[in-house]
Amino acid sequence: PIQPTTGNRNYNNQRDLESKLFQWQCPRCTFLNDDSSDTCEMCSCEKGS
């Protein structure tokens, strides 16, 4: 199989980091939600409550 190059790994790490930066943790169930969501995908708790 073709191994990823160092550049691809850096890109994937950067993308993973960015996805974690733009998330919020639900105070009720601790699920990490996308920053654009106003309610938790798992328990429907409102963002910021």
XYZ file of N, CA and C in Angstrom:
147
model
N 0.830 -1.202 0.000
C 0.000 0.000 0.000
C 0.867 1.256 0.000
N 0.318 2.312 -0.533
C 1.021 3.595 -0.586
C 0.946 4.245 0.793
N 2.105 4.639 1.299
C 2.172 5.295 2.602
C 1.962 6.799 2.436
N 1.279 7.427 3.377
C 1.103 8.885 3.278
C 2.440 9.592 3.431
N 2.574 10.706 2.761
C 3.800 11.491 2.880
C 3.727 12.335 4.146
N 4.844 12.879 4.526
C 4.887 13.744 5.700
C 3.924 14.913 5.534
N 3.843 15.457 4.339
C 2.931 16.570 4.082
C 1.490 16.199 4.347
N 1.085 15.009 3.942
C -0.285 14.575 4.193
C -0.550 14.425 5.684
N 0.416 13.876 6.408
C 0.235 13.720 7.847
C 0.107 15.080 8.515
N 0.923 16.033 8.112
C 0.817 17.371 8.684
C -0.530 17.995 8.360
N -1.005 17.783 7.146
C -2.304 18.321 6.749
C -3.401 17.700 7.602
N -3.337 16.360 7.776
C -4.354 15.690 8.579
C -4.306 16.164 10.025
N -3.099 16.324 10.578
C -2.984 16.809 11.945
C -3.532 18.225 12.067
N -3.254 19.073 11.087
C -3.759 20.448 11.101
C -5.279 20.452 11.012
N -5.827 19.617 10.142
C -7.279 19.544 9.988
C -7.925 19.033 11.279
N -7.314 18.019 11.906
C -7.832 17.506 13.172
C -7.796 18.583 14.249
N -6.702 19.326 14.307
C -6.571 20.396 15.287
C -7.635 21.460 15.064
N -7.835 21.863 13.811
C -8.835 22.885 13.508
C -10.233 22.406 13.865
N -10.536 21.138 13.612
C -11.868 20.639 13.931
C -12.100 20.645 15.436
N -11.047 20.406 16.230
C -11.183 20.445 17.685
C -11.297 21.876 18.195
N -10.662 22.816 17.532
C -10.728 24.207 17.956
C -12.114 24.796 17.750
N -12.839 24.313 16.774
C -14.154 24.856 16.442
C -15.261 23.940 16.945
N -15.125 23.520 18.190
C -16.127 22.682 18.835
C -16.427 23.250 20.217
N -17.572 22.864 20.749
C -17.894 23.210 22.131
C -18.356 21.952 22.841
N -17.982 21.862 24.120
C -18.327 20.679 24.900
C -19.630 20.925 25.639
N -20.545 20.007 25.494
C -21.835 20.115 26.162
C -21.638 20.011 27.678
N -22.216 20.953 28.445
C -22.066 20.898 29.902
C -22.848 19.752 30.539
N -23.840 19.234 29.832
C -24.663 18.159 30.390
C -24.064 16.781 30.119
N -23.718 16.500 28.856
C -23.273 15.140 28.509
C -21.811 15.069 28.065
N -21.147 16.196 27.935
C -19.732 16.348 27.552
C -19.433 16.004 26.092
N -20.444 15.809 25.263
C -20.226 15.550 23.839
C -19.611 16.783 23.189
N -18.669 16.564 22.255
C -18.065 17.676 21.515
C -18.895 17.958 20.269
N -19.509 19.113 20.243
C -20.380 19.525 19.147
C -19.668 20.488 18.219
N -20.118 20.535 16.973
C -19.611 21.502 16.011
C -19.988 22.903 16.487
N -19.081 23.840 16.340
C -19.299 25.199 16.832
C -20.527 25.866 16.223
N -20.913 25.466 15.023
C -22.063 26.089 14.367
C -23.397 25.604 14.934
N -23.383 24.545 15.747
C -24.612 24.024 16.348
C -24.969 24.822 17.594
N -26.242 25.126 17.742
C -26.706 25.842 18.930
C -27.175 24.897 20.029
N -27.438 23.641 19.651
C -27.852 22.638 20.627
C -27.000 21.389 20.470
N -26.866 20.656 21.551
C -26.067 19.436 21.554
C -26.733 18.368 20.691
N -25.935 17.718 19.864
C -26.449 16.661 18.991
C -26.922 15.446 19.778
N -26.372 15.222 20.958
C -26.694 14.026 21.735
C -27.867 14.222 22.691
N -27.884 15.348 23.399
C -28.901 15.503 24.452
C -29.782 16.740 24.282
N -29.558 17.515 23.226
C -30.353 18.710 22.907
C -30.202 19.852 23.906
N -29.190 19.796 24.736
C -28.909 20.903 25.654
C -28.472 22.111 24.819
N -28.927 23.303 25.215
C -28.562 24.502 24.466
C -27.136 24.922 24.759
N -26.469 25.412 23.722
C -25.096 25.898 23.850
C -25.060 27.061 24.837
N -24.128 27.017 25.766
C -23.963 28.092 26.726
C -24.855 27.995 27.946
N -25.592 26.886 28.094
C -26.440 26.783 29.296
C -25.771 26.006 30.398
